[in-house]
Amino acid sequence: MFKNTLQNLLLPKTILYGVLILSPWLFGSVEPWSKQLLFFLILLAFILWVAKKKEEKIWLFPGFVAGSCFLFYLLLQVIPLPSELVSFLSPGRLEIAKKVSSFLSLPPGKEYPSVLCLSLNPKETYFYLLEWSGLALYGFLLFQLLSSRKEISSLILIMVINGLALTLFGVVQRATFNGKLYWVRELTQGGDPFGPYVLRTHMGGLLLLIVPLGLGYLFWQYSLSQEGFLSLAGLKDKDFFKKHLYLFFLLVISTGVLMSKSRGAIGSFLLSLFLLMGFIAWGEKGNKRLSLFLFAFIFSAVLFTLWLASDLFLGTTERLIQTSVNEEARGEIWKEAMKLWKLFPLTGVGFGAFEDAFGMVRTVFPGPHRVAHAESDFIELLVEGGILGALPVIFFLARMIGVNGLKIQAMDDQGRKLAFGALCSFVGGLFQGVANFNMALMANMLYLLTAAVILSKVVVLGQKKEGSFVEKKSFLERKLSTLFRPSP
C-alpha cells in the first residue's frame, strides 16, 4: 500500500497539482527559496514524464515560440557578454559600467571590464529566469498531461477548493490577526496582509483567476436552460447538492476578491464576469436566464462581503469612486519608470533590477521608502526587459488570445462555455496587471498560466471532431516528438 501511494505521489500530474496547491501558501511564492523549491518540483515532474513517456504526440500551445524567445532573452540578460556587444545593445549599461569602474582598481588603460551582463542585477534576474523556466516547463507539461474532460474537471475542482481554503484562512486570520502571517512570521518590511500574502491585492489577484474559470466549468457541466437550476424544483436532481455546493464555494471565493481591498482586483474581477456574461449570452442568443444568474451571483457576493467585512469593502468602494489613479503616487511612479525606460530602451535594466535602477530617476517617496516595483506589470516588463523583452510577451499574448478566440467559434455549445470561462480568467488576470504587479509572484503566474493551458486544451479537445486540427503536426511538434521518443 505504501509503495502504491509513493508511486501515485511521484506521478508527473500529481506533482504539478501539488505545485499548484502549494504555491499560494508559500506567501505567494515571491521569495527565492520558494521559487527554487517549485522549480525543482516541476523539473522532477518533467524528468519523470520523459522517463515514462511512450509514443505519443507532443502538443504545443499557441505562443510556444514566442515564450521560448522570451526565456532565451532572460538568459541573455544573465550571462556575461563582450562589452562591445553590450555597448551596441545598451549604451546606458556601458556608461554605468564606466562610472562603477572609476571606483575600482583596473589595469592601466582599462576603463571598464571586458565582459558585462545586460542586467544591472544579474542575481535577481537569475531568480526571474528560474521562475519563468519553471513556468514554461509547468505549462508545457500540463498541456501534455491534460487529455480528457475528466482531467480538466479535476484540475478546476482542485483550483476551486484551494481558493476556498485560502479565502477561509484569510477570513480567520483577519479575525484573529496578531500582526504576523500564520500568526508566527513577522512582517519585516510592512504590508497589508490577507491570507498567506503580504499584500491583499495579490491575494485578490489570485482568487479572481479562479471564479470565471469555475463559472465556465459550472455552465459546461450544467445547462442554465435546465428547469429548476435556480429553484428548489430541482431537488430531485441527483446533482442538486453537488451543483449548489460548488456554486457556494465560488461565492465564498468571490467574497475573498471583494475583501482584498484592491481596486485593481475588484475591477478586473467584475470585468471578467461581465465579459463572461457577454460571451455566453452571445453564444446562447440572448438567453436572459444567464444574465439573471450572473447578476444574482455578483449581488450575492457583495451582500456576503458586507456581512463579513463591510469596512474593507466600503472603504475600497469609496477610494474607487473618489480617487483617480493618476492622483496617487502610483501615477508618478509610472511617469518616472518611463523616464528610466528611455535610458535603456532596447534591453531594459534587467528583470528584478527595477529597485536598483529606479534611484537614477526617482523623486517620489523621498527617504528610506522602498520602490521595488513599477506598480504595473506592463510598465515593469518594458522597463526591465526593454523592447527585446516586451515583444515576445506581446506576441505570446496575441497568439494565446487570438488563435484560441478564433477556434472557440467551431466548438460545441457546452465546450464553448468552459473555453469562455478560461478566456475571461486569463483576460481578467492580465487586466489586473495594468495597475498592479504580479510578475514577481510565481503562484499568481502559475494560476494565470493554468487558465491559459485549460483554454488551449479545451479548444484542442473541442476540435477533435473536425479532425484536421488534430492530425496536422507543426515542424516543432514533429521534432519534439522525435526528441522524446523512447529508445527501442
Protein backbone atom coordinates (compact mmCIF):
# COMPACT_ATOMS: atom_id res chain seq x y z
CA MET A 1 0.00 0.00 0.00
CA PHE A 2 2.82 2.41 0.90
CA LYS A 3 4.55 1.58 -2.39
CA ASN A 4 1.39 2.33 -4.38
CA THR A 5 0.91 5.61 -2.52
CA LEU A 6 4.51 6.62 -3.24
CA GLN A 7 4.11 5.73 -6.91
CA ASN A 8 0.98 7.87 -7.13
CA LEU A 9 2.74 10.79 -5.44
CA LEU A 10 5.57 10.55 -7.98
CA LEU A 11 3.27 10.77 -10.97
CA PRO A 12 4.08 13.91 -13.00
CA LYS A 13 0.45 15.06 -12.88
CA THR A 14 0.30 14.66 -9.08
CA ILE A 15 3.47 16.73 -8.66
CA LEU A 16 2.11 19.51 -10.90
CA TYR A 17 -1.15 19.59 -8.99
CA GLY A 18 0.85 19.72 -5.75
CA VAL A 19 2.82 22.70 -7.06
CA LEU A 20 -0.44 24.48 -7.95
CA ILE A 21 -1.90 23.84 -4.48
CA LEU A 22 1.26 24.66 -2.53
CA SER A 23 2.41 27.80 -4.33
CA PRO A 24 -0.06 30.35 -2.84
CA TRP A 25 0.55 29.05 0.68
CA LEU A 26 4.28 29.86 0.39
CA PHE A 27 3.49 33.58 0.76
CA GLY A 28 2.61 33.67 -2.95
CA SER A 29 5.97 32.10 -3.83
CA VAL A 30 7.63 35.50 -4.07
CA GLU A 31 10.82 34.67 -2.19
CA PRO A 32 13.86 32.98 -3.78
CA TRP A 33 13.65 29.82 -1.64
CA SER A 34 10.04 29.17 -2.65
CA LYS A 35 10.76 29.76 -6.34
CA GLN A 36 13.67 27.31 -6.19
CA LEU A 37 11.52 24.72 -4.43
CA LEU A 38 8.74 24.96 -7.01
CA PHE A 39 11.22 24.92 -9.89
CA PHE A 40 12.85 21.70 -8.71
CA LEU A 41 9.45 20.06 -8.14
CA ILE A 42 8.40 20.99 -11.69
CA LEU A 43 11.75 19.78 -13.01
CA LEU A 44 11.25 16.48 -11.18
CA ALA A 45 7.82 16.09 -12.79
CA PHE A 46 9.32 16.79 -16.21
CA ILE A 47 12.12 14.23 -15.74
CA LEU A 48 9.61 11.58 -14.61
CA TRP A 49 7.39 12.35 -17.59
CA VAL A 50 10.29 11.99 -20.04
CA ALA A 51 11.36 8.72 -18.38
CA LYS A 52 7.87 7.22 -18.64
CA LYS A 53 6.84 8.76 -21.95
CA LYS A 54 5.54 6.44 -24.64
CA GLU A 55 5.00 7.02 -28.34
CA GLU A 56 2.65 9.97 -28.03
CA LYS A 57 2.09 13.25 -29.76
CA ILE A 58 3.81 16.38 -28.43
CA TRP A 59 1.32 19.23 -28.11
CA LEU A 60 2.41 22.87 -28.39
CA PHE A 61 0.01 25.56 -27.25
CA PRO A 62 -0.26 28.89 -29.11
CA GLY A 63 2.65 31.21 -28.36
CA PHE A 64 5.20 28.44 -27.71
CA VAL A 65 7.84 30.01 -29.98
CA ALA A 66 7.33 33.49 -28.51
CA GLY A 67 7.62 32.09 -24.98
CA SER A 68 10.84 30.30 -25.92
CA CYS A 69 12.28 33.55 -27.29
CA PHE A 70 11.40 35.30 -24.02
CA LEU A 71 13.26 32.65 -22.00
CA PHE A 72 16.28 32.96 -24.28
CA TYR A 73 16.31 36.73 -23.74
CA LEU A 74 16.15 36.24 -19.96
CA LEU A 75 19.20 34.01 -20.23
CA LEU A 76 20.90 36.64 -22.38
CA GLN A 77 20.43 39.21 -19.60
CA VAL A 78 22.25 36.99 -17.09
CA ILE A 79 25.24 35.66 -18.98
CA PRO A 80 28.37 37.87 -19.37
CA LEU A 81 28.66 39.30 -22.88
CA PRO A 82 31.53 41.12 -24.64
CA SER A 83 31.45 44.77 -23.63
CA GLU A 84 31.41 45.79 -27.32
CA LEU A 85 28.13 43.91 -27.83
CA VAL A 86 26.68 45.40 -24.62
CA SER A 87 27.73 48.87 -25.83
CA PHE A 88 25.87 48.29 -29.11
CA LEU A 89 22.70 46.94 -27.46
CA SER A 90 22.63 49.19 -24.39
CA PRO A 91 24.91 52.25 -24.35
CA GLY A 92 23.43 53.26 -20.99
CA ARG A 93 24.57 49.98 -19.44
CA LEU A 94 28.16 50.65 -20.59
CA GLU A 95 28.08 54.16 -19.12
CA ILE A 96 27.10 52.73 -15.74
CA ALA A 97 29.95 50.22 -16.00
CA LYS A 98 32.40 53.07 -16.66
CA LYS A 99 31.21 55.00 -13.61
CA VAL A 100 31.43 51.96 -11.36
CA SER A 101 34.88 51.07 -12.74
CA SER A 102 36.18 54.53 -11.84
CA PHE A 103 35.96 53.45 -8.18
CA LEU A 104 37.74 50.15 -8.83
CA SER A 105 41.37 49.25 -9.45
CA LEU A 106 41.52 48.22 -13.09
CA PRO A 107 44.65 47.67 -15.21
CA PRO A 108 46.08 50.84 -16.81
CA GLY A 109 44.16 51.89 -19.88
CA LYS A 110 41.15 49.78 -18.92
CA GLU A 111 38.01 51.88 -18.46
CA TYR A 112 35.60 49.02 -17.86
CA PRO A 113 35.55 45.19 -17.71
CA SER A 114 35.85 43.25 -20.96
CA VAL A 115 32.61 41.37 -20.26
CA LEU A 116 29.35 42.70 -18.82
CA CYS A 117 25.83 41.48 -18.11
CA LEU A 118 22.93 43.34 -19.66
CA SER A 119 21.15 43.18 -16.29
CA LEU A 120 22.12 45.68 -13.62
CA ASN A 121 21.42 42.99 -11.03
CA PRO A 122 22.20 39.54 -12.52
CA LYS A 123 21.47 37.79 -9.21
CA GLU A 124 17.85 38.95 -9.16
CA THR A 125 17.49 38.28 -12.89
CA TYR A 126 18.64 34.71 -12.25
CA PHE A 127 15.66 34.14 -9.94
CA TYR A 128 13.33 35.50 -12.63
CA LEU A 129 14.97 33.11 -15.10
CA LEU A 130 14.37 30.29 -12.62
CA GLU A 131 10.75 31.33 -12.10
CA TRP A 132 9.89 31.67 -15.80
CA SER A 133 11.77 28.50 -16.76
CA GLY A 134 9.69 26.67 -14.16
CA LEU A 135 6.52 28.28 -15.53
CA ALA A 136 7.43 27.26 -19.07
CA LEU A 137 8.08 23.65 -18.05
CA TYR A 138 4.88 23.61 -16.00
CA GLY A 139 2.76 24.94 -18.87
CA PHE A 140 4.33 22.60 -21.45
CA LEU A 141 3.98 19.53 -19.23
CA LEU A 142 0.43 20.32 -18.07
CA PHE A 143 -0.61 20.74 -21.70
CA GLN A 144 0.69 17.23 -22.45
CA LEU A 145 -0.97 15.63 -19.42
CA LEU A 146 -4.49 17.05 -19.75
CA SER A 147 -6.06 14.67 -22.22
CA SER A 148 -9.73 14.35 -21.26
CA ARG A 149 -12.75 16.18 -19.92
CA LYS A 150 -12.39 14.31 -16.61
CA GLU A 151 -8.82 15.51 -16.07
CA ILE A 152 -9.75 19.12 -16.83
CA SER A 153 -12.65 18.85 -14.38
CA SER A 154 -10.33 17.51 -11.66
CA LEU A 155 -7.86 20.36 -12.19
CA ILE A 156 -10.56 23.03 -11.98
CA LEU A 157 -12.03 21.47 -8.83
CA ILE A 158 -8.56 21.48 -7.24
CA MET A 159 -8.21 25.20 -8.01
CA VAL A 160 -11.66 25.96 -6.61
CA ILE A 161 -11.13 24.01 -3.38
CA ASN A 162 -7.70 25.58 -2.89
CA GLY A 163 -9.19 29.03 -3.49
CA LEU A 164 -11.92 28.29 -0.96
CA ALA A 165 -9.33 27.20 1.64
CA LEU A 166 -7.25 30.34 1.02
CA THR A 167 -10.31 32.57 1.43
CA LEU A 168 -11.47 30.89 4.64
CA PHE A 169 -7.95 31.05 6.05
CA GLY A 170 -7.79 34.74 5.17
CA VAL A 171 -11.07 35.44 6.96
CA VAL A 172 -9.99 33.53 10.09
CA GLN A 173 -6.56 35.16 10.14
CA ARG A 174 -8.14 38.60 9.81
CA ALA A 175 -10.46 37.93 12.74
CA THR A 176 -7.57 36.76 14.94
CA PHE A 177 -4.73 38.81 13.44
CA ASN A 178 -1.73 39.43 15.70
CA GLY A 179 0.41 41.27 13.15
CA LYS A 180 2.06 38.09 11.84
CA LEU A 181 1.45 35.81 8.85
CA TYR A 182 0.31 32.38 10.00
CA TRP A 183 0.40 34.02 13.46
CA VAL A 184 4.18 33.37 13.61
CA ARG A 185 6.02 35.21 10.81
CA GLU A 186 6.84 38.89 11.31
CA LEU A 187 6.15 41.43 8.57
CA THR A 188 9.72 42.74 8.46
CA GLN A 189 9.04 45.28 5.69
CA GLY A 190 5.43 46.12 6.46
CA GLY A 191 2.47 45.15 4.34
CA ASP A 192 -1.31 44.83 4.29
CA PRO A 193 -1.77 41.06 4.51
CA PHE A 194 -4.64 38.82 3.54
CA GLY A 195 -4.25 35.08 3.94
CA PRO A 196 -0.67 33.94 3.24
CA TYR A 197 0.04 37.06 1.15
CA VAL A 198 1.86 40.11 2.44
CA LEU A 199 -0.32 42.35 0.25
CA ARG A 200 -4.09 41.94 -0.12
CA THR A 201 -4.04 42.93 -3.79
CA HIS A 202 -2.01 39.85 -4.70
CA MET A 203 -4.39 37.54 -2.88
CA GLY A 204 -7.28 39.17 -4.72
CA GLY A 205 -5.37 38.79 -7.99
CA LEU A 206 -5.05 35.06 -7.45
CA LEU A 207 -8.66 34.48 -6.41
CA LEU A 208 -10.13 36.43 -9.32
CA LEU A 209 -8.48 33.95 -11.70
CA ILE A 210 -10.48 31.08 -10.20
CA VAL A 211 -14.05 32.43 -10.30
CA PRO A 212 -14.69 32.96 -14.07
CA LEU A 213 -13.00 29.63 -14.80
CA GLY A 214 -15.15 27.98 -12.13
CA LEU A 215 -18.32 29.51 -13.53
CA GLY A 216 -17.35 28.37 -17.02
CA TYR A 217 -16.98 24.87 -15.62
CA LEU A 218 -20.43 25.13 -13.99
CA PHE A 219 -22.02 26.18 -17.28
CA TRP A 220 -20.08 23.41 -19.01
CA GLN A 221 -21.42 20.74 -16.68
CA TYR A 222 -24.98 22.04 -16.23
CA SER A 223 -27.18 23.86 -18.70
CA LEU A 224 -28.72 27.09 -17.45
CA SER A 225 -31.76 26.36 -19.53
CA GLN A 226 -32.38 23.30 -17.37
CA GLU A 227 -35.62 23.70 -15.45
CA GLY A 228 -35.12 24.17 -11.75
CA PHE A 229 -31.50 25.30 -11.94
CA LEU A 230 -32.22 28.32 -9.76
CA SER A 231 -35.14 26.95 -7.79
CA LEU A 232 -35.99 24.21 -5.32
CA ALA A 233 -37.81 22.40 -8.09
CA GLY A 234 -34.50 20.75 -8.91
CA LEU A 235 -34.25 18.98 -5.56
CA LYS A 236 -34.98 15.69 -7.28
CA ASP A 237 -31.92 16.17 -9.45
CA LYS A 238 -29.19 13.80 -8.22
CA ASP A 239 -26.58 16.56 -8.75
CA PHE A 240 -28.58 19.24 -6.93
CA PHE A 241 -26.44 19.25 -3.78
CA LYS A 242 -23.13 18.98 -5.65
CA LYS A 243 -24.10 21.76 -8.05
CA HIS A 244 -25.21 24.24 -5.40
CA LEU A 245 -22.38 23.45 -3.00
CA TYR A 246 -19.92 24.15 -5.82
CA LEU A 247 -21.73 27.42 -6.54
CA PHE A 248 -21.47 28.36 -2.86
CA PHE A 249 -17.71 27.69 -2.99
CA LEU A 250 -17.40 30.14 -5.89
CA LEU A 251 -19.45 32.69 -3.96
CA VAL A 252 -17.07 32.46 -0.98
CA ILE A 253 -14.05 32.90 -3.26
CA SER A 254 -15.73 35.94 -4.85
CA THR A 255 -16.12 37.36 -1.36
CA GLY A 256 -12.37 36.91 -0.93
CA VAL A 257 -11.76 39.04 -4.03
CA LEU A 258 -14.06 41.79 -2.73
CA MET A 259 -12.37 41.63 0.68
CA SER A 260 -8.94 42.09 -0.88
CA LYS A 261 -9.32 45.87 -0.69
CA SER A 262 -7.74 46.11 -4.13
CA ARG A 263 -9.41 48.29 -6.72
CA GLY A 264 -7.42 46.55 -9.44
CA ALA A 265 -8.50 43.09 -8.32
CA ILE A 266 -12.16 44.07 -7.84
CA GLY A 267 -12.32 45.92 -11.16
CA SER A 268 -10.68 43.04 -13.02
CA PHE A 269 -12.99 40.56 -11.30
CA LEU A 270 -16.10 42.45 -12.40
CA LEU A 271 -14.71 42.93 -15.88
CA SER A 272 -14.09 39.19 -16.26
CA LEU A 273 -17.62 38.35 -15.09
CA PHE A 274 -19.26 40.86 -17.43
CA LEU A 275 -17.11 39.57 -20.30
CA LEU A 276 -18.22 36.05 -19.46
CA MET A 277 -21.82 37.21 -19.38
CA GLY A 278 -21.47 38.83 -22.79
CA PHE A 279 -19.66 35.91 -24.42
CA ILE A 280 -22.05 33.22 -23.24
CA ALA A 281 -25.17 35.32 -23.80
CA TRP A 282 -23.95 35.89 -27.35
CA GLY A 283 -23.41 32.15 -27.76
CA GLU A 284 -26.87 31.37 -26.33
CA LYS A 285 -28.51 34.08 -28.44
CA GLY A 286 -29.54 36.37 -25.60
CA ASN A 287 -30.67 33.85 -23.01
CA LYS A 288 -31.98 36.07 -20.18
CA ARG A 289 -31.55 33.28 -17.66
CA LEU A 290 -27.76 33.67 -17.87
CA SER A 291 -27.84 37.42 -17.24
CA LEU A 292 -30.16 36.93 -14.27
CA PHE A 293 -27.88 34.25 -12.86
CA LEU A 294 -24.66 36.28 -13.10
CA PHE A 295 -26.24 39.46 -11.74
CA ALA A 296 -27.63 37.44 -8.84
CA PHE A 297 -24.18 35.90 -8.29
CA ILE A 298 -22.45 39.31 -8.14
CA PHE A 299 -25.17 40.75 -5.90
CA SER A 300 -24.89 37.79 -3.52
CA ALA A 301 -21.12 38.14 -3.37
CA VAL A 302 -21.47 41.83 -2.44
CA LEU A 303 -24.01 41.05 0.29
CA PHE A 304 -21.84 38.27 1.68
CA THR A 305 -18.83 40.62 1.76
CA LEU A 306 -20.80 43.35 3.50
CA TRP A 307 -21.77 40.83 6.15
CA LEU A 308 -18.21 39.59 6.67
CA ALA A 309 -16.13 42.76 6.23
CA SER A 310 -18.16 45.85 5.42
CA ASP A 311 -15.33 48.18 6.48
CA LEU A 312 -12.95 46.78 3.86
CA PHE A 313 -15.46 46.72 1.02
CA LEU A 314 -17.00 50.15 1.65
CA GLY A 315 -13.57 51.74 2.10
CA THR A 316 -12.37 50.29 -1.20
CA THR A 317 -15.55 51.37 -2.98
CA GLU A 318 -15.10 54.93 -1.69
CA ARG A 319 -11.50 55.03 -2.93
CA LEU A 320 -12.55 53.59 -6.28
CA ILE A 321 -15.15 56.33 -6.81
CA GLN A 322 -13.34 59.34 -5.37
CA THR A 323 -9.67 58.84 -6.28
CA SER A 324 -8.18 58.75 -9.74
CA VAL A 325 -5.15 56.51 -10.20
CA ASN A 326 -3.17 59.44 -11.60
CA GLU A 327 -3.78 61.41 -8.39
CA GLU A 328 -1.83 58.82 -6.41
CA ALA A 329 1.91 58.29 -6.17
CA ARG A 330 1.36 55.30 -8.48
CA GLY A 331 0.87 57.66 -11.41
CA GLU A 332 4.12 59.43 -10.53
CA ILE A 333 5.94 56.11 -10.33
CA TRP A 334 4.70 55.27 -13.82
CA LYS A 335 5.97 58.57 -15.20
CA GLU A 336 9.39 58.15 -13.67
CA ALA A 337 9.53 54.49 -14.67
CA MET A 338 9.05 55.55 -18.30
CA LYS A 339 11.93 58.01 -17.90
CA LEU A 340 14.04 55.08 -16.71
CA TRP A 341 12.99 53.02 -19.73
CA LYS A 342 14.18 55.78 -22.07
CA LEU A 343 17.69 55.32 -20.65
CA PHE A 344 17.66 51.61 -21.62
CA PRO A 345 15.01 51.39 -24.37
CA LEU A 346 16.16 48.25 -26.20
CA THR A 347 17.35 45.91 -23.43
CA GLY A 348 15.86 47.30 -20.21
CA VAL A 349 17.60 47.34 -16.84
CA GLY A 350 17.27 43.59 -16.29
CA PHE A 351 14.44 41.61 -14.73
CA GLY A 352 14.40 42.09 -10.98
CA ALA A 353 16.63 45.17 -11.21
CA PHE A 354 13.89 47.82 -11.10
CA GLU A 355 14.52 48.77 -7.47
CA ASP A 356 18.26 49.18 -8.04
CA ALA A 357 17.84 51.24 -11.22
CA PHE A 358 14.88 53.38 -10.15
CA GLY A 359 17.15 55.54 -7.99
CA MET A 360 18.56 57.03 -11.20
CA VAL A 361 15.31 58.92 -11.85
CA ARG A 362 13.43 58.72 -8.56
CA THR A 363 11.84 61.76 -6.94
CA VAL A 364 8.72 60.17 -5.40
CA PHE A 365 8.77 58.89 -1.81
CA PRO A 366 11.99 60.63 -0.72
CA GLY A 367 13.76 58.85 2.12
CA PRO A 368 14.10 55.17 3.00
CA HIS A 369 10.76 54.09 1.49
CA ARG A 370 11.28 51.18 -0.95
CA VAL A 371 10.01 51.33 -4.51
CA ALA A 372 10.63 47.74 -5.55
CA HIS A 373 8.16 47.58 -8.45
CA ALA A 374 6.59 49.82 -11.07
CA GLU A 375 3.05 49.08 -9.77
CA SER A 376 2.18 47.81 -13.25
CA ASP A 377 3.24 44.53 -14.81
CA PHE A 378 3.28 46.00 -18.30
CA ILE A 379 5.34 49.07 -17.43
CA GLU A 380 7.70 46.94 -15.37
CA LEU A 381 8.02 44.50 -18.26
CA LEU A 382 9.04 47.35 -20.56
CA VAL A 383 11.46 48.90 -18.06
CA GLU A 384 13.14 45.63 -17.05
CA GLY A 385 13.01 43.83 -20.40
CA GLY A 386 13.10 46.69 -22.84
CA ILE A 387 11.69 46.31 -26.33
CA LEU A 388 13.51 42.99 -26.80
CA GLY A 389 11.82 41.54 -23.71
CA ALA A 390 8.38 43.04 -24.28
CA LEU A 391 7.93 41.92 -27.89
CA PRO A 392 7.92 38.14 -27.22
CA VAL A 393 5.38 38.63 -24.42
CA ILE A 394 3.12 40.69 -26.69
CA PHE A 395 3.31 38.03 -29.40
CA PHE A 396 2.62 35.29 -26.85
CA LEU A 397 -0.49 37.05 -25.54
CA ALA A 398 -1.71 37.86 -29.04
CA ARG A 399 -1.31 34.24 -30.13
CA MET A 400 -2.88 32.84 -26.97
CA ILE A 401 -5.95 35.07 -27.14
CA GLY A 402 -6.25 35.43 -30.91
CA VAL A 403 -5.76 31.82 -32.01
CA ASN A 404 -7.92 30.35 -29.25
CA GLY A 405 -10.55 33.06 -29.63
CA LEU A 406 -11.00 32.25 -33.32
CA LYS A 407 -11.21 28.50 -32.73
CA ILE A 408 -13.78 28.79 -29.94
CA GLN A 409 -16.41 29.51 -32.57
CA ALA A 410 -16.02 26.00 -34.01
CA MET A 411 -16.67 24.27 -30.67
CA ASP A 412 -19.88 22.72 -29.38
CA ASP A 413 -22.08 24.88 -27.12
CA GLN A 414 -21.09 23.29 -23.79
CA GLY A 415 -17.35 23.22 -24.50
CA ARG A 416 -17.51 26.83 -25.65
CA LYS A 417 -18.76 27.89 -22.20
CA LEU A 418 -15.74 26.43 -20.42
CA ALA A 419 -13.43 27.98 -23.02
CA PHE A 420 -15.08 31.36 -22.44
CA GLY A 421 -14.62 30.96 -18.67
CA ALA A 422 -10.90 30.22 -19.09
CA LEU A 423 -10.51 33.08 -21.56
CA CYS A 424 -12.19 35.55 -19.18
CA SER A 425 -9.99 34.38 -16.29
CA PHE A 426 -6.90 34.92 -18.42
CA VAL A 427 -8.01 38.36 -19.63
CA GLY A 428 -9.06 39.39 -16.10
CA GLY A 429 -5.66 38.41 -14.72
CA LEU A 430 -3.91 40.39 -17.45
CA PHE A 431 -6.12 43.41 -16.85
CA GLN A 432 -5.22 43.45 -13.17
CA GLY A 433 -1.58 43.71 -14.21
CA VAL A 434 -2.26 47.13 -15.75
CA ALA A 435 -2.22 48.81 -12.32
CA ASN A 436 -0.74 46.09 -10.09
CA PHE A 437 2.34 43.90 -10.15
CA ASN A 438 2.10 40.13 -10.20
CA MET A 439 5.14 39.03 -12.23
CA ALA A 440 7.25 38.59 -9.10
CA LEU A 441 4.73 36.18 -7.55
CA MET A 442 5.20 32.73 -9.02
CA ALA A 443 1.90 31.49 -7.55
CA ASN A 444 -0.15 34.09 -9.40
CA MET A 445 1.71 33.39 -12.63
CA LEU A 446 1.07 29.65 -12.21
CA TYR A 447 -2.68 30.23 -11.90
CA LEU A 448 -2.70 32.63 -14.84
CA LEU A 449 -0.80 30.10 -16.94
CA THR A 450 -3.12 27.29 -15.83
CA ALA A 451 -6.10 29.27 -17.14
CA ALA A 452 -4.25 29.70 -20.46
CA VAL A 453 -3.41 25.98 -20.65
CA ILE A 454 -7.02 24.97 -19.88
CA LEU A 455 -8.25 27.40 -22.54
CA SER A 456 -5.88 25.99 -25.16
CA LYS A 457 -6.56 22.36 -24.24
CA VAL A 458 -10.35 22.76 -24.21
CA VAL A 459 -10.12 24.32 -27.67
CA VAL A 460 -7.95 21.43 -28.91
CA LEU A 461 -10.31 18.79 -27.47
CA GLY A 462 -13.26 20.66 -28.91
CA GLN A 463 -11.68 20.48 -32.38
CA LYS A 464 -11.26 16.69 -32.32
CA LYS A 465 -14.50 16.07 -34.14
CA GLU A 466 -13.25 18.13 -37.05
CA GLY A 467 -10.08 16.03 -37.33
CA SER A 468 -7.99 18.43 -39.40
CA PHE A 469 -6.59 20.41 -36.50
CA VAL A 470 -5.59 17.35 -34.51
CA GLU A 471 -3.96 15.40 -37.32
CA LYS A 472 -1.77 18.22 -38.57
CA LYS A 473 1.61 18.50 -36.84
CA SER A 474 3.81 21.55 -36.97
CA PHE A 475 7.55 21.31 -37.67
CA LEU A 476 8.35 21.88 -33.97
CA GLU A 477 5.85 19.24 -32.87
CA ARG A 478 7.42 16.68 -35.22
CA LYS A 479 10.91 17.48 -33.95
CA LEU A 480 9.89 17.30 -30.29
CA SER A 481 8.05 14.02 -30.86
CA THR A 482 11.28 12.60 -32.29
CA LEU A 483 13.35 14.00 -29.43
CA PHE A 484 11.16 12.46 -26.70
CA ARG A 485 10.51 9.16 -28.49
CA PRO A 486 11.65 6.28 -26.23
CA SER A 487 14.52 4.12 -27.42
CA PRO A 488 13.56 0.68 -28.79
